[in-house]
Coordinates of C-alpha atoms and ligand atoms in Angstrom, one line a residue:
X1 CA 13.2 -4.6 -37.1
X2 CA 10.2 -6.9 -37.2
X3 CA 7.7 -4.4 -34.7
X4 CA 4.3 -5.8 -34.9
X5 CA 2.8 -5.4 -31.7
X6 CA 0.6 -8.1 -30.4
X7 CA -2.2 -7.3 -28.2
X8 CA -4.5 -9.6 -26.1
X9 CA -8.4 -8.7 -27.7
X10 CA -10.8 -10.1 -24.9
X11 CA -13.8 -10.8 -27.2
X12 CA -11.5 -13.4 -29.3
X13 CA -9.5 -14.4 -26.2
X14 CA -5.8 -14.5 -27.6
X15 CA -3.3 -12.6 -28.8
X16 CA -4.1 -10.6 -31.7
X17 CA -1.6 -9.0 -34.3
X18 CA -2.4 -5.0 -33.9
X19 CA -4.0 -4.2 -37.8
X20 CA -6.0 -1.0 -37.8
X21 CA -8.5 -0.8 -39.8
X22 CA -7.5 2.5 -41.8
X23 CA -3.6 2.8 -41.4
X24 CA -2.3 5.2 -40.1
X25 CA -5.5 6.3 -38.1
X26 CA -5.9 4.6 -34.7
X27 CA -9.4 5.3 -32.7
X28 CA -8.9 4.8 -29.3
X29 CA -11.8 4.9 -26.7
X30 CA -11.1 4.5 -22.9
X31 CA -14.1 4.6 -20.3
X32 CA -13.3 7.7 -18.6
X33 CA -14.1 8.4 -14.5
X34 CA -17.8 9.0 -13.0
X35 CA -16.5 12.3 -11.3
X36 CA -18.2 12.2 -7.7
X37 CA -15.4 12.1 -5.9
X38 CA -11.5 11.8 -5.5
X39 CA -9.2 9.9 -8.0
X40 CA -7.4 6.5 -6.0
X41 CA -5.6 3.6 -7.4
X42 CA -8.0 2.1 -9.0
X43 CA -8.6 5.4 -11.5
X44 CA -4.6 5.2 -12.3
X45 CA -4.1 1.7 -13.2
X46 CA -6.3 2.3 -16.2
X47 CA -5.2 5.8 -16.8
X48 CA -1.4 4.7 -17.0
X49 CA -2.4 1.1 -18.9
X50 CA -4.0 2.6 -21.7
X51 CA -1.3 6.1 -21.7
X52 CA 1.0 3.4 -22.3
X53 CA -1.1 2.2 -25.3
X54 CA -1.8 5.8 -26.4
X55 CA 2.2 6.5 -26.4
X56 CA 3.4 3.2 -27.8
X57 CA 0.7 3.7 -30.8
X58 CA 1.9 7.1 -31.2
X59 CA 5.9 5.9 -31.0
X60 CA 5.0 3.4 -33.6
X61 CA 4.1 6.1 -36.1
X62 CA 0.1 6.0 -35.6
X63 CA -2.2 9.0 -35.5
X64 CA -3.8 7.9 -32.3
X65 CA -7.3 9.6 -31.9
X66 CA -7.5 8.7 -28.0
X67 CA -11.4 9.9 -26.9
X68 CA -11.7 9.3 -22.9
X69 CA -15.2 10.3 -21.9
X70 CA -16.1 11.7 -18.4
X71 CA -19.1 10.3 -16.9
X72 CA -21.5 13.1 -15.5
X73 CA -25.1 11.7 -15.6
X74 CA -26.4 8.6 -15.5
X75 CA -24.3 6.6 -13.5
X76 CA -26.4 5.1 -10.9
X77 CA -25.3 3.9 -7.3
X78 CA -25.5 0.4 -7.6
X79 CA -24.3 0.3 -11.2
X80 CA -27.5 -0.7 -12.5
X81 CA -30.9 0.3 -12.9
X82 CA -32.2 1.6 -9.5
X83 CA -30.6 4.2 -7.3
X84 CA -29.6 7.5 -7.0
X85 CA -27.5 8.8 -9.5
X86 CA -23.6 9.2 -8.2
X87 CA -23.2 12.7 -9.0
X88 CA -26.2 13.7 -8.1
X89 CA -26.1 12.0 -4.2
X90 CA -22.5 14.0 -3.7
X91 CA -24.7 17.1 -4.8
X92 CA -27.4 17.0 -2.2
X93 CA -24.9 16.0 0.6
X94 CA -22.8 19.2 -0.5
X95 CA -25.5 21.8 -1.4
X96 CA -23.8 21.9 -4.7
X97 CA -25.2 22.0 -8.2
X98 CA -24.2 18.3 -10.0
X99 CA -22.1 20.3 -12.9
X100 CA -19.9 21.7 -9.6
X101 CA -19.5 18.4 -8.1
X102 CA -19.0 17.4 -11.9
X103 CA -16.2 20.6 -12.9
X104 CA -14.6 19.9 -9.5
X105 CA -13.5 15.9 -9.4
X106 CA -12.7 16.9 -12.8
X107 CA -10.4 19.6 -12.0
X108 CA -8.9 17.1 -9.1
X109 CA -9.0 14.0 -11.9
X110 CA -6.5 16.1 -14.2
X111 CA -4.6 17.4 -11.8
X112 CA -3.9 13.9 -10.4
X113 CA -3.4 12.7 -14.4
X114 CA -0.7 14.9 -15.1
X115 CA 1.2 14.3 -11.8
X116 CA 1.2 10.5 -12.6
X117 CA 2.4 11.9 -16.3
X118 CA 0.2 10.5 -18.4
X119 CA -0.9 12.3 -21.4
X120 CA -4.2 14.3 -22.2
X121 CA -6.7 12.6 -24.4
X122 CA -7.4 13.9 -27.6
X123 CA -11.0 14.1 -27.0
X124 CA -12.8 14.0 -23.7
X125 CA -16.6 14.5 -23.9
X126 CA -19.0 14.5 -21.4
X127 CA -22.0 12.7 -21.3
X128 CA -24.2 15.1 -20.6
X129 CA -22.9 16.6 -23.6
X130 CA -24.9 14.1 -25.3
X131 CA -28.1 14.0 -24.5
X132 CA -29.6 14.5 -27.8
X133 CA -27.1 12.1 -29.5
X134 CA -27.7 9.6 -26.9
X135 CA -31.9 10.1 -27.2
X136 CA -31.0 9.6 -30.9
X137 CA -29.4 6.5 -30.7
X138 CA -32.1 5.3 -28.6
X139 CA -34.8 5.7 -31.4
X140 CA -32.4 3.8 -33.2
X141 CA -32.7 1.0 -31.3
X142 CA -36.2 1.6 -30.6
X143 CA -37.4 1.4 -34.2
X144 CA -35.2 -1.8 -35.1
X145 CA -37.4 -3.6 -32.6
X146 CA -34.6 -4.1 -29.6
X147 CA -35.9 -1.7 -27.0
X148 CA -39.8 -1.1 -25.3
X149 CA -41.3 1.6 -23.8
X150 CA -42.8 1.1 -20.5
X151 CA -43.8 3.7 -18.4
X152 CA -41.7 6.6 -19.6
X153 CA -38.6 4.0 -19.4
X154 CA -36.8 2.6 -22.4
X155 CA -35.2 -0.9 -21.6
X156 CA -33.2 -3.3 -24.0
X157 CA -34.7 -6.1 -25.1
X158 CA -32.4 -8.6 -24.6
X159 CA -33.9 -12.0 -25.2
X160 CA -35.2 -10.6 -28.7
X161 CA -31.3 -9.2 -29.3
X162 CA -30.1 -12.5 -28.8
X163 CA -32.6 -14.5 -30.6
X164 CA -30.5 -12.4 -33.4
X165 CA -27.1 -11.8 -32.0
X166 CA -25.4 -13.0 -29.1
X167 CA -25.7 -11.3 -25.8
X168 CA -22.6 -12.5 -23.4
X169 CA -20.2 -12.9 -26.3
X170 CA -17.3 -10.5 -24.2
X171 CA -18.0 -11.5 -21.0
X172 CA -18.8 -15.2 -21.9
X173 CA -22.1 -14.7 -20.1
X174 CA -24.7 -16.7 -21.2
X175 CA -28.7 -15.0 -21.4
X176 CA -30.4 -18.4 -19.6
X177 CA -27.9 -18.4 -16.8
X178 CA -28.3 -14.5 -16.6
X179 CA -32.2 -14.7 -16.4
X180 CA -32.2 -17.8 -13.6
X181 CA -29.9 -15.4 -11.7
X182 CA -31.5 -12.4 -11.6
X183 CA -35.2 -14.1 -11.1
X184 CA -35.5 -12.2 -8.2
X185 CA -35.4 -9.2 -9.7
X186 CA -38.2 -10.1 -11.9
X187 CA -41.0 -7.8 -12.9
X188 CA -39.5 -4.5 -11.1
X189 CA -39.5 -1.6 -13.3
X190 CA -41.9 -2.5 -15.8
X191 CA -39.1 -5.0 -17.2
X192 CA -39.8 -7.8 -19.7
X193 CA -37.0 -9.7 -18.5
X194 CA -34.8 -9.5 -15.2
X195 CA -31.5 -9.2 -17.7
X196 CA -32.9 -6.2 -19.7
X197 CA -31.1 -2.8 -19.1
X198 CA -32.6 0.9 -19.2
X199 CA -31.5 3.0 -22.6
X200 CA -33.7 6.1 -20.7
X201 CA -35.1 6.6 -17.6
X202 CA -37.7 8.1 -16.2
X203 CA -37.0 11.0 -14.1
X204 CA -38.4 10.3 -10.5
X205 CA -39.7 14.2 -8.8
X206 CA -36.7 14.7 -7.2
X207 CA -34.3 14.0 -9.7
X208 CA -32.3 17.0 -10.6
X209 CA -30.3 16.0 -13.9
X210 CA -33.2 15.5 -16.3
X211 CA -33.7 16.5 -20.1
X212 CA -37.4 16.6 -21.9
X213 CA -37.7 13.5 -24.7
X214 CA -40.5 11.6 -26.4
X215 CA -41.2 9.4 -23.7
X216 CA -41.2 12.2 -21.3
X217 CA -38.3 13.9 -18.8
X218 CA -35.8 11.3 -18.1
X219 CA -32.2 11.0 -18.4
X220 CA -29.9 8.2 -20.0
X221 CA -28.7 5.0 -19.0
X222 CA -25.1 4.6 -18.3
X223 CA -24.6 2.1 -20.9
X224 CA -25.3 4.6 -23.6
X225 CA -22.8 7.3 -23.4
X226 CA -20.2 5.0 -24.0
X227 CA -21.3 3.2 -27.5
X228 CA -22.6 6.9 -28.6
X229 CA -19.8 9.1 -27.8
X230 CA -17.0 6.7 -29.2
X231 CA -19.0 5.9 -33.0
X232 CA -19.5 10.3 -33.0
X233 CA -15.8 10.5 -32.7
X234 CA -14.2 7.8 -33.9
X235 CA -16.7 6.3 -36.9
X236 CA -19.3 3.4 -36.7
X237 CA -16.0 0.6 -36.5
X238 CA -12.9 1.8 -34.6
X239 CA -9.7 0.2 -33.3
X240 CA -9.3 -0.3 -29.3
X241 CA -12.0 0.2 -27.1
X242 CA -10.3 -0.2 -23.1
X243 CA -11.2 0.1 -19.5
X244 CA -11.3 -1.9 -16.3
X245 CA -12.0 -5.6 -15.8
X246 CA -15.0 -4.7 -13.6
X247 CA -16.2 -2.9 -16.7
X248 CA -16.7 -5.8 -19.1
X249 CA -19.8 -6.7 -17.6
X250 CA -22.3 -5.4 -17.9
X251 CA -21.2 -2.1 -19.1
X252 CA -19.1 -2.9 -22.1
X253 CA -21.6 -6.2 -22.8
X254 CA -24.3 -3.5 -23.4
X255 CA -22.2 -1.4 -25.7
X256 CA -21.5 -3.9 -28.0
X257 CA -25.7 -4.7 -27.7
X258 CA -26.7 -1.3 -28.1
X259 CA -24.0 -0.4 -31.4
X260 CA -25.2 -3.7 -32.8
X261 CA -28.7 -3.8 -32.1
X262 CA -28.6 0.3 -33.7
X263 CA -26.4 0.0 -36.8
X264 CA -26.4 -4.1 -37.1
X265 CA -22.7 -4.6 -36.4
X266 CA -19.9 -4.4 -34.0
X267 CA -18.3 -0.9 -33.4
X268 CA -14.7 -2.4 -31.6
X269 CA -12.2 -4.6 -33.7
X270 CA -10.1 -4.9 -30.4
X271 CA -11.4 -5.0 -26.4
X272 CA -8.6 -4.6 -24.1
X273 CA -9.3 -4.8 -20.4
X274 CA -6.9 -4.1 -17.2
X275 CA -6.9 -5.5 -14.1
X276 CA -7.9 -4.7 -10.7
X277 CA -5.8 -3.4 -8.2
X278 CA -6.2 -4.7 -4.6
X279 CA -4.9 -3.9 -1.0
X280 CA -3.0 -6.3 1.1
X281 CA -4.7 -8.7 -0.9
X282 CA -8.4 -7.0 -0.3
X283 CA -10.4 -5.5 -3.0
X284 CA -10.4 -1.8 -2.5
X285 CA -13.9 -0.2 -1.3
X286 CA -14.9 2.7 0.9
X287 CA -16.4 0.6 3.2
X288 CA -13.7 -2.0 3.4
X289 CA -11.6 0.8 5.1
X290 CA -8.8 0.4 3.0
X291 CA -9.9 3.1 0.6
X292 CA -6.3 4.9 -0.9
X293 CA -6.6 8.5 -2.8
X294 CA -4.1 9.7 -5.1
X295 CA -3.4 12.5 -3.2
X296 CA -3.0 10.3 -0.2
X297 CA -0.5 7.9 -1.9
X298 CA 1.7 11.2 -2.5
X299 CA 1.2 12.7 0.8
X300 CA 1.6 9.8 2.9
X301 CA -2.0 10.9 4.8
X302 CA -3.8 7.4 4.9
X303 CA -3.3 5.3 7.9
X304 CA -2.7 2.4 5.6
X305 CA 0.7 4.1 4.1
X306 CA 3.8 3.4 6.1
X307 CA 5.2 6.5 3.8
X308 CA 4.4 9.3 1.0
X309 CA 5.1 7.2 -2.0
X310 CA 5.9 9.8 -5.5
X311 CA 3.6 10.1 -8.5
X312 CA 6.2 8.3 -10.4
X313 CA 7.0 5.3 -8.4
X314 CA 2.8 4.9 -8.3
X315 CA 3.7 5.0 -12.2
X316 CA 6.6 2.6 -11.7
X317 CA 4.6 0.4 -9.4
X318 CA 2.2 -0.4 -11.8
X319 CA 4.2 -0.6 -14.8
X320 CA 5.9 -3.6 -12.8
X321 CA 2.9 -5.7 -13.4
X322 CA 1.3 -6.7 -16.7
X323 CA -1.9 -4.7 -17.1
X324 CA -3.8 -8.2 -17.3
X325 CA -2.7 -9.3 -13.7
X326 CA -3.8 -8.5 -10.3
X327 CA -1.7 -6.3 -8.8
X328 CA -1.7 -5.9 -5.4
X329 CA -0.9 -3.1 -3.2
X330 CA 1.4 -2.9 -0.3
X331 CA 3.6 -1.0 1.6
X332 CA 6.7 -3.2 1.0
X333 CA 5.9 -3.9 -2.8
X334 CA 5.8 0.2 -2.9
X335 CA 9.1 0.5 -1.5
X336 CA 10.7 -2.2 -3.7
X337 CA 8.9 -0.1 -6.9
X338 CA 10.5 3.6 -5.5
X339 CA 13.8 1.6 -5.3
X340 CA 13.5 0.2 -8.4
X341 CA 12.4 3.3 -10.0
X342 CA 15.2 5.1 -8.9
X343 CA 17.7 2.6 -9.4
X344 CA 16.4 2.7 -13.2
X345 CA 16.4 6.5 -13.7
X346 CA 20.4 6.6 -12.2
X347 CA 21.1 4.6 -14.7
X348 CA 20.1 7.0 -17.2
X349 CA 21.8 10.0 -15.9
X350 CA 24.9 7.6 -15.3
X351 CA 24.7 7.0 -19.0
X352 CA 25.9 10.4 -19.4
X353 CA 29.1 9.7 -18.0
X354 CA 30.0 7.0 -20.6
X355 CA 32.6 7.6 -22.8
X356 CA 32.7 6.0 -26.1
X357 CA 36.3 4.8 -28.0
X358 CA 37.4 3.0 -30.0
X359 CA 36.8 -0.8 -28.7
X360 CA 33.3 -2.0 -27.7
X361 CA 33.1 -5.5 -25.8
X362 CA 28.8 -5.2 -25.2
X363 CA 25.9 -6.2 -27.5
X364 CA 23.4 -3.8 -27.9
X365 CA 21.4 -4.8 -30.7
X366 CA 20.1 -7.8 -28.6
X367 CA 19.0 -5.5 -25.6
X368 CA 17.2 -3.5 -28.2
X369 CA 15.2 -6.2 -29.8
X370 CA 14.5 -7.9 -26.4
X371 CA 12.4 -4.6 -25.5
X372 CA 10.9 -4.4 -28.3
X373 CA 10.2 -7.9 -28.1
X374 CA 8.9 -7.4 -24.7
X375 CA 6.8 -4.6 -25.6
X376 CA 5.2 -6.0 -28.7
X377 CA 4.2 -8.9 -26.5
X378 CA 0.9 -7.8 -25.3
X379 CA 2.9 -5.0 -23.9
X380 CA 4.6 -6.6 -21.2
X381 CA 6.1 -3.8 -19.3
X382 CA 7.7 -6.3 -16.2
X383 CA 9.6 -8.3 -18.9
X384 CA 10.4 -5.0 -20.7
X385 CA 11.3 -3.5 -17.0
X386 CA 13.6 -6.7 -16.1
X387 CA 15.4 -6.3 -19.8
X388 CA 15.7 -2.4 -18.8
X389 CA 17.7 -3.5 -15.9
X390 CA 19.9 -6.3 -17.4
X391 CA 21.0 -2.9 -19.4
X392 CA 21.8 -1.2 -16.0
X393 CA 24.1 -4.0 -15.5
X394 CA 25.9 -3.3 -18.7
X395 CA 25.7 0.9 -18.3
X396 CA 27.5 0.3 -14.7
X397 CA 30.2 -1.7 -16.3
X398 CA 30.4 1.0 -18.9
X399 CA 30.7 3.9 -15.9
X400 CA 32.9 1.4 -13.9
X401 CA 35.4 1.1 -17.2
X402 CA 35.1 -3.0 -17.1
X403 CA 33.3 -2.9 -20.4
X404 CA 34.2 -0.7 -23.9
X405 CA 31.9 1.0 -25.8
X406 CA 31.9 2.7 -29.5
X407 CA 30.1 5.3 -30.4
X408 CA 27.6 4.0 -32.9
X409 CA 26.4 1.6 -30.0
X410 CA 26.9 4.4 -27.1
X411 CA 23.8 6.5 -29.5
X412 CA 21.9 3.2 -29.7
X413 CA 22.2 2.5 -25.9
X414 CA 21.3 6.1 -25.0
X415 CA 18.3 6.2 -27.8
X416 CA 16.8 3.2 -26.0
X417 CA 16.6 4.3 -22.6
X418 CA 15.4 7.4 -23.5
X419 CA 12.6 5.8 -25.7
X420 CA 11.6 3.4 -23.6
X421 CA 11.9 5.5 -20.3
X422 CA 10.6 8.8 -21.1
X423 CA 8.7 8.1 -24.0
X424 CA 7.0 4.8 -24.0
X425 CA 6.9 3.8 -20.4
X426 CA 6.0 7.6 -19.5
X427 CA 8.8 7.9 -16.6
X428 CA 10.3 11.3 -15.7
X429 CA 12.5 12.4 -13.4
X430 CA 10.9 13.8 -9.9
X431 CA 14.4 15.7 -8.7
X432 CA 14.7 18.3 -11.1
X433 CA 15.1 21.2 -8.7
X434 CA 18.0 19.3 -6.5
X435 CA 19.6 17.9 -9.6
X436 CA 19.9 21.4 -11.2
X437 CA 21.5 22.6 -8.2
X438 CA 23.7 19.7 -8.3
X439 CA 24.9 20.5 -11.9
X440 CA 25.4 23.8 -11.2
X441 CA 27.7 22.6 -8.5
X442 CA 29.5 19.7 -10.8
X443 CA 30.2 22.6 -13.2
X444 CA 32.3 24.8 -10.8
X445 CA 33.6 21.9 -9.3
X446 CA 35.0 21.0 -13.3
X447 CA 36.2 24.4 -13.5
X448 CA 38.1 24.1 -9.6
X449 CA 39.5 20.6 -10.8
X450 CA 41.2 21.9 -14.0
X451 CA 42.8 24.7 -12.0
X452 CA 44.5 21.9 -9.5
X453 CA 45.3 19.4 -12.7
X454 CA 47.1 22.4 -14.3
X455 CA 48.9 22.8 -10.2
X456 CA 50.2 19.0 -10.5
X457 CA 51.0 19.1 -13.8
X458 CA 53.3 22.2 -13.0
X459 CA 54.4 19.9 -9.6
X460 CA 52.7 22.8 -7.4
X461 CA 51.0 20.2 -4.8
X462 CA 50.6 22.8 -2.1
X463 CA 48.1 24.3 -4.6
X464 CA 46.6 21.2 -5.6
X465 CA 46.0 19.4 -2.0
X466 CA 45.0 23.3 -0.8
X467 CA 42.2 23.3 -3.5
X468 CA 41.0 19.5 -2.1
X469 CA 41.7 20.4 1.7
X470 CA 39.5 23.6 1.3
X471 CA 36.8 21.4 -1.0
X472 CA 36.6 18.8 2.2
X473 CA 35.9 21.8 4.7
X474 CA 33.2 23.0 2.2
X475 CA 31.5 19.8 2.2
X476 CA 32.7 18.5 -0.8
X477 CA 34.8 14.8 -1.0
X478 CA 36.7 14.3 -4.4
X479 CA 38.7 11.4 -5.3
X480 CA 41.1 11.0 -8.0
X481 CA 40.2 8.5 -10.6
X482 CA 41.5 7.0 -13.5
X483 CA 39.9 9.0 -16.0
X484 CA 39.7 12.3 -13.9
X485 CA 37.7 12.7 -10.4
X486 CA 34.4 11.7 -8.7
X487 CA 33.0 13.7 -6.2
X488 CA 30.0 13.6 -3.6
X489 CA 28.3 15.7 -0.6
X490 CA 29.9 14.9 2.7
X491 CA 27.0 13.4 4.7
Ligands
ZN501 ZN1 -17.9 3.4 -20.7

């Protein structure tokens, strides 16, 4: 099978085949959370977009080093230069020290991550880990002539990078039309130009996170961490670099000026960028009052949720979409994704009751490739979801005995959904404790059933409707079929 998997790269804007750039090593760096406060849907649509990447990699044979940094310093409140710094506001209101506000949204970030089932990275650094590597990459910068001094900040000098290089190449920005726009802003800070960004900043009196350097006690910019802590793990040129649309500008715009303007090329060969996820059709925001936390999606306890909805048809939901649309959240399209979601994951437990023979009247080769066709395609999980069910289609013929099966295609069939369902798309099932009880169950009922077969066979029916009779009274209705019994819970 042909299984090169295309993937959209947002600086060349098309579809790319996948190459790495040292086979069978794949470096992998996803902007991780700024941890001041509780995980919502917006943290999970990234989180499952690029697990999805991490696991397909990985199924594909790759060694996937996957680095996901947590943001603890830095990040200020209006995502620029001025403010106060995120963690550090949460702090003061709390009479907590940053690194608890810091240990504990990380505590609730993983706990979160591993109820939506997506898998741990293989690095996740923090950026106040960094300091010295990020006051090091600053000198860099510094002593190649793209960075000033002024007043105990460092900015970027981006009209002299792009005299050079090209500032606005992701984001299809362009530097005149980001200087007339930001004219307003101009000559604040001690900044040569309005579309400059701070590498370091000065530490204000008051500001608690701050770490002695040669242009005095400051802290980094948020830019930095990012294009530092991915080149220390995964080298000066690596494979994916991910995150959220809102991220491309200006945050991963300044990576790519920072790595280029401190080692004089590019550090990503691929940028792959989700979408956002909006409510009702409303982008999500605190003060928009449609503001969803994870733990709120699974206990129901927002007055925006109709219902609890499970970790895994959250999963499912946004599987549903391809990571480069909008997907919109609502109570209906949540319902329609648990239904769908469960639908899918019956399937694969029915697909335990197939039997396989001798004849076989289904094609599975052609399901097969049209997943991995699906997949491949800039990993187009709806089309790969709608193939997925056009194979429920076939596994309830199979169950319903319309449809033969042999036993080389039975494996292939039950290899696929497991792949693809557990594996790649990261699904599990969210029953376990009521379906173990249940088999516990369908075993003694086996073992009650042969008794009455061996009855009718020896013509002893007041044995054999006794055992049903008493079964119906216990709450149990079983009906004779073709190819033995069925049986279900009296409701
Ligand atoms: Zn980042």
């Amino acid at each position: 099978m042909d299984n090169k998997l295309n993937i959209y790269n947002t600086l060349s804007r098309r579809k790319e085949v996948f190459e790495p750039i040292t086979p069978p090593f794949v470096g992998l760096y996803v902007c991780g959370p700024t941890v001041y406060g509780d995980a919502h849907l917006g943290h999970a649509r990234p989180a499952i977009t690029f697990d999805l990447v991490f696991r397909y990699l990985q199924y594909l044979g790759y060694k996937v080093r996957y680095v996901r940094n947590i943001t603890d310093v830095g990040h200020l409140m209006n995502d620029g230069d001025d403010g106060e710094d995120k963690i550090e506001k949460k702090a003061r209101l709390e009479q907590l020290e940053p690194m608890e506000v810091v240990q504990f949204y990380t505590n609730r970030y993983h706990k979160n991550m591993e109820q939506l089932n997506t898998l741990s990275p293989s690095i996740e650094p923090h950026a106040s880990g960094h300091i010295i590597e990020q006051m090091e990459l600053v000198k860099k910068i510094l002593s190649n002539g793209f960075a000033y001094e002024s007043d105990g900040n460092i900015y970027f000098d981006v009209e002299a990078y792009n005299k050079k290089y090209d500032y606005g190449k992701l984001s299809g920005r362009k530097v005149d039309e980001l200087l007339a726009n930001t004219r307003q802003l101009d000559g604040q800070d001690g900044k040569h130009n309005p579309a400059d960004f701070a590498l370091w900043k000065k530490a204000t009196p008051e500001h608690i996170m701050r770490w002695p350097s040669p242009w005095g006690n400051g802290f980094p910019g948020w830019h930095l961490e990012c294009s530092c802590m991915s080149q220390k793990y995964l080298g000066d040129y690596f494979d994916i670099h991910g995150g959220g649309l809102d991220l491309q500008f200006p945050h991963h715009e300044c990576e790519i000026a920072q790595s280029t303007a401190a080692y004089g090329h590019e550090a990503v060969k691929y940028w792959m960028h989700n979408n956002m996820v909006t409510i009702n059709g409303k982008k999500m925001g605190k003060s928009l009052g449609n503001f969803i936390t994870l733990d709120q999606l699974f206990s129901g306890e927002n007055e925006v949720l109709e219902q609890a909805y499970s970790p895994m048809t959250i999963r499912f939901f946004i599987l549903q979409a391809h990571y480069r649309s909008p997907l919109d959240f609502s109570n209906d399209a949540l319902k329609a994704a648990q239904k769908g979601y469960e639908r899918l994951m019956s399937a694969v437990n029915a697909l335990n009751k197939v039997k396989a023979g001798a004849d076989n009247t289904v094609d599975i080769d052609i399901l097969v490739a049209e997943c991995f066709e699906a997949i491949n395609d800039d990993l187009n999980t709806p089309v790969l979801i709608s193939r997925l069910f056009d194979g429920v289609k076939i596994i309830n013929s199979l169950v319903a005995g319309s449809e033969k099966i042999s036993v080389e295609n039975l494996n292939k069939l039950k290899k696929l959904y497991h792949d693809f369902v557990f594996d790649i798309l990261g699904l599990k099932a969210e029953v376990e404790a009521v379906s173990k009880d249940h088999e516990v169950l369908g075993n003694i009922l086996d073992m009650v059933m042969a008794i009455r077969a061996e009855a009718k066979q020896k013509k002893d029916w007041e044995t054999s409707d006794k055992i049903r009779d008493e079964l119906k009274i216990a709450g149990v209705i079983v009906k004779d079929t073709k190819d033995g019994y069925e049986w279900e819970l009296e409701s």
